[in-house]
Amino acid sequence: MACIPRKPFLAGALREDLTAWCAKECVAKFRANQILDWIYRHDVIAPAEMKNLPLPLRNALATDFFAPGGVIADAVKSSDGTEKLLIELHDGESIEMVLIPGKEDRLTFCLSTQVGCPVGCRFCASGKNGLVRNLSSGEIIEEFLLGTQRAERHPDNVVFMGIGEGLLNFHELSKALFVLTSPEYIGMSPRRITVSTSGYVPGMLKFAELEKEYTLAISLHAADDETRAKIIPGDLRYPIAEIMAAADRYLEKAGRIFTLEYTLLAGVNDSRDAALKLARLARTHHAKVNLIPYNATDSQFKRPSRQAIAEFGKIVSDGGAHVTLRTERGSDGDAACGQLRAKSKHLPH
Ligand code: SAH
Ligand code: SF4
């Protein structure tokens, strides 16, 4: 295997990183400001495009940093405008991000946090072959910037609902969240950034301690532990009571209500009793419920009928919970997380 050079990523670089680098290169400090400006005001990460830098400095940047480390290797656009990008990373691994247009010209980016996922939910393509590695904060920011270059604009919202369990990569994810929200860097409102978790309790507790108004979504999929065990394997699955206690801690620290995500699987978690239990849980914790119609991968599960989904939603809503149904986006483009990557793995390189 080729030896991979360990270099920092220019995307996600902080002021102090670039000031130190400029000192090492014996160039004036204002160069650091110029580089920061290119990255965070112009979404440029290729030194060759940083026109106001002297050529030797551009070359030195390109040598010392991944700038960028990844490339868009494939793009699949669905009829509804959703575009999924397959990003090939510097070591040949790949991740996905999705650009999702919404009402009134809104745009959401769905980002990945890991290559693969160790949780291995049985319906999800991302977890099929376990975890390959974590993304660094620089790679996460680079993913964001590859998206802004593609869309030629910044998104209104970011959701960490791509490949991986972000709270298992807390250190790098929290650094990326800092860069995304700091006014000195990308400057998004934390409220416009959603972190989705399968309920990894230690990560949820650390997330609460950030005391920032990031949005939290919890992929619950079942309101009782027995049903949940049919969907999520044992190793990284926490008891629902512990997950809800950690979520309450977030509510207290961040001052935000959270969402319970529920992927509907026919005959597994879509009964009337399951809907009543979910309504009760949501009501008790002041949580919203987001129902997700299962997007078929080659797993053992089936999506319930349209009518069954509507009935389930009505029971939860009549039970006193605020319910939304995720509109299906990009179903003709391998929309569910990990599907494009899983497919690319089967392609000859
Ligand atoms: N690991 C985190 C975030 C990434 S998955 C988590 O599990 O929350 C983001 C969301 O996509 C989760 O709610 C997950 O349940 C959902 N998802 C994954 N594969 C899916 C599929 N095939 N159909 C429908 N939803 C899916
Ligand atoms: Fe991982 Fe989320 Fe997929 Fe589960 S649903 S395997 S936690 S990415």
Coordinates of C-alpha atoms and ligand atoms in Angstrom, one line a residue:
M1 CA 0.0 0.0 0.0
A2 CA 1.3 3.5 -0.9
C3 CA 2.4 5.5 2.1
I4 CA -0.1 8.4 2.7
P5 CA 1.6 11.7 3.7
R6 CA 0.0 13.1 6.9
K7 CA -0.7 16.7 6.1
P8 CA -3.2 19.1 7.4
F9 CA -6.1 20.3 5.3
L10 CA -6.3 23.8 4.1
A11 CA -10.1 23.7 4.4
G12 CA -10.9 24.1 8.1
A13 CA -7.5 25.8 8.9
L14 CA -7.8 28.2 11.8
R15 CA -6.1 31.7 12.0
E16 CA -3.5 30.4 14.4
D17 CA -2.6 27.5 12.1
L18 CA -2.0 29.8 9.2
T19 CA -0.2 32.4 11.3
A20 CA 2.2 29.7 12.5
W21 CA 2.7 28.4 8.9
C22 CA 3.4 32.0 7.6
A23 CA 6.0 32.4 10.4
K24 CA 7.6 29.1 9.4
E25 CA 7.7 30.2 5.8
C26 CA 9.2 33.6 6.9
V27 CA 6.4 35.6 5.2
A28 CA 4.4 38.5 6.6
K29 CA 1.4 37.8 8.8
F30 CA -1.1 39.5 6.5
R31 CA -0.6 36.6 4.1
A32 CA -2.5 34.5 6.7
N33 CA -5.4 36.9 6.4
Q34 CA -5.4 36.7 2.6
I35 CA -5.4 32.9 2.8
L36 CA -8.3 32.9 5.3
D37 CA -10.2 35.3 3.0
W38 CA -9.8 32.9 0.1
I39 CA -11.0 29.9 2.1
Y40 CA -13.9 31.4 4.0
R41 CA -15.0 34.4 1.9
H42 CA -14.5 33.0 -1.5
D43 CA -14.8 29.2 -0.9
V44 CA -11.4 28.7 -2.6
I45 CA -9.1 25.9 -1.4
A46 CA -6.8 25.5 -4.4
P47 CA -3.7 27.6 -3.8
A48 CA -3.3 28.0 -7.6
E49 CA -6.5 30.2 -7.5
M50 CA -5.3 32.5 -4.7
K51 CA -4.3 35.2 -7.2
N52 CA -2.9 37.8 -4.7
L53 CA -0.4 35.4 -3.3
P54 CA 3.1 35.2 -4.8
L55 CA 3.7 32.0 -6.8
P56 CA 6.3 30.5 -4.4
L57 CA 3.8 30.9 -1.5
R58 CA 1.1 29.2 -3.5
N59 CA 3.4 26.3 -4.3
A60 CA 4.4 26.0 -0.6
L61 CA 0.8 25.9 0.4
A62 CA 0.1 23.2 -2.1
T63 CA 3.0 21.2 -0.8
D64 CA 2.3 21.5 2.9
F65 CA -1.5 21.1 2.9
F66 CA -4.1 18.9 1.3
A67 CA -5.7 21.7 -0.8
P68 CA -8.0 20.0 -1.6
G69 CA -7.5 16.4 -0.5
G70 CA -10.7 15.1 -2.1
V71 CA -12.4 15.4 -5.5
I72 CA -16.0 15.0 -6.7
A73 CA -15.8 11.7 -8.4
D74 CA -19.4 11.3 -9.3
A75 CA -22.6 13.3 -9.2
V76 CA -26.1 12.0 -9.5
K77 CA -29.0 14.5 -9.9
S78 CA -32.6 13.4 -9.3
S79 CA -35.6 14.7 -11.1
D80 CA -36.6 16.8 -8.0
G81 CA -33.3 18.7 -8.1
T82 CA -31.5 16.8 -5.3
E83 CA -27.9 16.2 -6.2
K84 CA -25.8 13.6 -4.6
L85 CA -22.0 13.9 -4.8
L86 CA -19.6 11.1 -4.3
I87 CA -16.3 12.5 -3.0
E88 CA -13.1 10.5 -3.4
L89 CA -10.8 11.2 -0.5
H90 CA -7.0 11.5 -0.6
D91 CA -6.5 7.9 0.4
G92 CA -8.9 6.5 -2.2
E93 CA -11.8 6.1 0.3
S94 CA -15.1 7.8 -0.5
I95 CA -18.0 9.6 1.2
E96 CA -21.2 11.2 0.0
M97 CA -22.8 14.5 0.4
V98 CA -26.2 15.6 -0.8
L99 CA -27.4 19.1 -2.0
I100 CA -31.1 19.3 -1.3
P101 CA -33.1 22.3 -2.7
G102 CA -36.2 23.3 -0.8
K103 CA -39.0 25.8 -0.9
E104 CA -38.3 29.4 -1.8
D105 CA -34.8 28.8 -3.1
R106 CA -33.6 27.2 0.1
L107 CA -30.7 24.8 0.1
T108 CA -29.6 22.2 2.5
F109 CA -26.4 20.3 2.6
C110 CA -26.4 16.7 4.0
L111 CA -22.8 15.9 5.2
S112 CA -20.9 12.7 6.2
T113 CA -18.8 12.5 9.3
Q114 CA -17.1 9.1 8.8
V115 CA -16.1 6.7 6.1
G116 CA -18.5 3.9 6.8
C117 CA -20.2 3.5 10.2
P118 CA -19.6 1.2 13.1
V119 CA -23.2 1.3 14.4
G120 CA -24.5 -1.0 11.6
C121 CA -28.2 -0.3 11.7
R122 CA -29.7 -3.2 9.7
F123 CA -31.5 -1.0 7.2
C124 CA -28.7 1.3 6.4
A125 CA -26.2 1.0 3.5
S126 CA -23.6 3.2 5.3
G127 CA -23.0 0.7 8.1
K128 CA -22.8 -2.5 5.9
N129 CA -19.1 -2.9 6.2
G130 CA -18.4 -1.2 9.4
L131 CA -16.2 1.8 10.0
V132 CA -13.2 2.5 7.8
R133 CA -12.1 5.7 9.5
N134 CA -13.1 9.0 10.9
L135 CA -13.1 12.2 8.8
S136 CA -10.9 14.9 10.1
S137 CA -12.5 18.3 10.8
G138 CA -10.6 19.6 7.7
E139 CA -12.2 16.9 5.6
I140 CA -15.6 17.8 6.9
I141 CA -15.1 21.5 6.1
E142 CA -13.7 20.5 2.7
E143 CA -16.8 18.5 2.0
F144 CA -18.9 21.6 2.8
L145 CA -16.7 23.8 0.5
L146 CA -16.8 21.3 -2.3
G147 CA -20.6 21.6 -2.0
T148 CA -20.6 25.4 -2.0
Q149 CA -18.3 25.4 -5.1
R150 CA -20.7 23.1 -6.8
A151 CA -23.9 25.0 -5.8
E152 CA -22.1 28.4 -6.2
R153 CA -23.6 29.5 -2.9
H154 CA -23.8 28.7 0.8
P155 CA -26.5 26.5 2.1
D156 CA -29.3 27.7 4.4
N157 CA -29.1 24.6 6.5
V158 CA -26.6 21.8 7.2
V159 CA -27.7 18.4 8.4
F160 CA -25.2 15.7 9.5
M161 CA -27.2 12.9 8.1
G162 CA -24.8 11.5 5.6
I163 CA -22.5 8.6 6.2
G164 CA -21.4 7.9 9.8
E165 CA -22.3 8.5 13.4
G166 CA -20.9 12.0 14.0
L167 CA -21.0 11.8 17.8
L168 CA -18.6 8.8 17.6
N169 CA -16.2 11.3 15.9
F170 CA -16.9 14.0 18.4
H171 CA -13.5 15.7 18.5
E172 CA -13.4 16.3 14.8
L173 CA -17.1 17.0 14.4
S174 CA -17.0 19.6 17.2
K175 CA -14.0 21.4 15.6
A176 CA -15.9 21.4 12.3
L177 CA -19.0 22.8 14.0
F178 CA -16.8 25.6 15.5
V179 CA -15.5 26.5 12.0
L180 CA -19.0 26.4 10.5
T181 CA -20.5 28.7 13.1
S182 CA -17.6 31.0 14.1
P183 CA -18.2 34.5 12.6
E184 CA -14.5 34.6 11.8
Y185 CA -14.8 31.5 9.6
I186 CA -18.0 30.3 7.9
G187 CA -20.4 32.1 10.3
M188 CA -23.6 30.0 10.1
S189 CA -26.2 30.1 12.9
P190 CA -25.9 27.0 15.1
R191 CA -29.7 26.6 14.8
R192 CA -29.3 25.9 11.1
I193 CA -27.0 22.9 11.8
T194 CA -28.6 19.6 12.7
V195 CA -26.5 16.8 14.2
S196 CA -28.3 13.4 13.8
T197 CA -27.3 10.6 16.1
S198 CA -28.3 6.9 16.5
G199 CA -28.4 7.6 20.2
Y200 CA -24.7 7.3 21.2
V201 CA -25.2 8.5 24.8
P202 CA -21.5 9.5 25.7
G203 CA -21.4 11.7 22.5
M204 CA -24.8 13.2 23.2
L205 CA -23.7 14.2 26.7
K206 CA -20.6 15.9 25.3
F207 CA -22.7 17.5 22.6
A208 CA -25.0 19.0 25.4
E209 CA -22.0 20.3 27.2
L210 CA -21.1 22.5 24.1
E211 CA -24.1 24.6 25.3
K212 CA -24.7 25.8 21.8
E213 CA -28.0 26.0 20.0
Y214 CA -27.2 23.3 17.4
T215 CA -30.2 21.3 16.4
L216 CA -30.3 17.7 17.6
A217 CA -32.1 14.8 15.9
I218 CA -32.2 11.3 17.4
S219 CA -32.7 8.3 15.2
L220 CA -34.9 6.4 17.6
H221 CA -36.8 4.1 15.2
A222 CA -38.6 2.4 18.0
A223 CA -40.1 3.5 21.4
D224 CA -39.3 0.2 23.1
D225 CA -35.9 -1.5 23.5
E226 CA -37.0 -4.9 22.3
T227 CA -38.2 -3.5 18.9
R228 CA -35.1 -1.3 18.6
A229 CA -32.9 -4.3 19.1
K230 CA -34.3 -5.7 15.8
I231 CA -33.2 -2.7 14.0
I232 CA -29.9 -1.7 15.6
P233 CA -27.3 -4.3 16.6
G234 CA -26.1 -4.6 20.2
D235 CA -22.6 -3.1 20.5
L236 CA -23.4 0.6 20.2
R237 CA -27.1 0.6 21.0
Y238 CA -28.0 2.3 24.3
P239 CA -31.2 1.8 26.3
I240 CA -33.9 4.3 25.3
A241 CA -34.2 5.6 28.9
E242 CA -30.5 6.6 28.8
I243 CA -30.9 8.2 25.4
M244 CA -33.9 10.2 26.5
A245 CA -32.0 11.3 29.7
A246 CA -29.1 12.5 27.5
A247 CA -31.6 14.3 25.2
D248 CA -33.2 16.0 28.2
R249 CA -29.7 17.2 29.2
Y250 CA -29.3 18.7 25.8
L251 CA -32.7 20.4 26.1
E252 CA -31.6 21.9 29.4
K253 CA -28.1 23.0 28.2
A254 CA -28.9 24.1 24.6
G255 CA -32.4 25.3 25.4
R256 CA -33.7 23.6 22.3
I257 CA -36.3 20.9 21.8
F258 CA -35.1 17.9 19.8
T259 CA -36.5 15.6 17.1
L260 CA -37.1 11.9 17.2
E261 CA -36.5 10.4 13.8
Y262 CA -38.4 7.2 13.0
T263 CA -37.7 5.2 9.9
L264 CA -40.8 3.2 9.2
L265 CA -40.3 -0.5 8.5
A266 CA -43.3 -2.6 7.6
G267 CA -44.2 -5.2 10.2
V268 CA -41.3 -4.2 12.5
N269 CA -42.1 -0.7 14.0
D270 CA -45.3 0.4 12.3
S271 CA -48.0 -1.0 14.6
R272 CA -50.7 1.0 16.3
D273 CA -49.2 0.1 19.6
A274 CA -45.8 1.4 18.4
A275 CA -47.4 4.7 17.3
L276 CA -49.0 5.1 20.7
K277 CA -45.7 4.4 22.6
L278 CA -43.9 6.9 20.3
A279 CA -46.5 9.6 20.9
R280 CA -46.2 9.1 24.7
L281 CA -42.5 9.3 24.6
A282 CA -42.5 12.4 22.4
R283 CA -45.1 14.1 24.6
T284 CA -43.2 13.4 27.8
H285 CA -40.0 14.9 26.4
H286 CA -41.5 17.7 24.4
A287 CA -40.0 16.2 21.3
K288 CA -41.0 16.5 17.7
V289 CA -41.4 13.4 15.6
N290 CA -40.1 13.1 12.0
L291 CA -41.3 10.0 10.2
I292 CA -39.0 8.7 7.5
P293 CA -40.3 6.3 4.8
Y294 CA -37.7 3.5 4.5
N295 CA -35.7 3.8 1.3
A296 CA -35.1 0.3 0.1
T297 CA -31.5 -0.9 0.3
D298 CA -30.8 -4.6 -0.1
S299 CA -31.8 -5.2 3.5
Q300 CA -34.4 -7.5 4.9
F301 CA -36.9 -4.7 5.4
K302 CA -39.8 -3.2 3.5
R303 CA -41.4 0.2 3.5
P304 CA -45.0 0.3 4.7
S305 CA -47.7 1.4 2.3
R306 CA -48.5 5.1 1.8
Q307 CA -51.8 4.5 3.7
A308 CA -50.0 2.7 6.6
I309 CA -47.5 5.6 6.9
A310 CA -50.3 8.1 7.0
E311 CA -52.3 6.2 9.6
F312 CA -49.2 5.8 11.8
G313 CA -48.6 9.5 11.6
K314 CA -52.2 10.3 12.5
I315 CA -52.0 8.1 15.6
V316 CA -48.8 9.8 16.8
S317 CA -50.3 13.2 16.1
D318 CA -53.6 12.4 17.7
G319 CA -51.5 11.2 20.7
G320 CA -50.4 14.8 21.1
A321 CA -47.0 14.9 19.4
H322 CA -45.9 17.3 16.6
V323 CA -45.3 15.1 13.6
T324 CA -43.7 15.7 10.2
L325 CA -43.2 13.2 7.4
R326 CA -39.9 13.5 5.6
T327 CA -40.7 14.1 2.0
E328 CA -38.8 11.8 -0.2
R329 CA -36.0 13.4 -2.0
G330 CA -33.9 12.0 -4.7
S331 CA -35.2 8.5 -4.6
D332 CA -34.1 8.0 -8.2
G333 CA -30.5 8.9 -7.2
D334 CA -29.7 6.3 -4.6
A335 CA -30.9 8.8 -2.0
A336 CA -30.5 6.9 1.2
C337 CA -27.3 7.5 3.0
G338 CA -24.4 5.3 1.9
Q339 CA -26.1 3.9 -1.2
L340 CA -23.9 5.7 -3.8
R341 CA -20.7 4.8 -1.9
A342 CA -21.9 1.2 -1.5
K343 CA -22.4 1.0 -5.3
S344 CA -19.2 2.7 -6.2
K345 CA -17.4 0.0 -4.2
H346 CA -18.7 -2.5 -6.7
L347 CA -17.4 -0.6 -9.7
P348 CA -14.1 -1.4 -11.2
H349 CA -11.6 1.4 -10.6
Ligands
SAH1 N1 -25.7 8.1 12.1 C1 -26.6 9.1 12.3 C2 -26.7 10.1 11.1 C3 -26.6 9.5 9.7 S1 -28.0 8.5 9.2 C4 -28.0 8.6 12.5 O1 -28.2 7.4 12.4 O2 -28.8 9.4 12.9 C5 -29.2 9.8 9.0 C6 -30.6 9.3 8.9 O3 -30.8 8.5 7.7 C7 -31.0 8.4 10.1 O4 -32.1 8.8 10.7 C8 -31.2 7.0 9.4 O5 -32.1 6.3 10.1 C9 -31.6 7.4 8.0 N2 -31.5 6.4 7.1 C10 -30.4 5.6 6.8 N3 -30.6 4.7 5.8 C11 -31.9 4.9 5.5 C12 -32.8 4.2 4.6 N4 -32.3 3.2 3.8 N5 -34.1 4.6 4.5 C13 -34.5 5.6 5.3 N6 -33.8 6.3 6.2 C14 -32.5 5.9 6.3
SF4_2 FE1 -24.7 4.5 11.1 FE2 -26.7 6.2 11.1 FE3 -26.5 4.3 9.2 FE4 -27.1 3.6 11.7 S1 -28.4 4.9 10.3 S2 -25.6 2.6 10.3 S3 -25.9 5.1 12.8 S4 -25.2 6.0 9.5

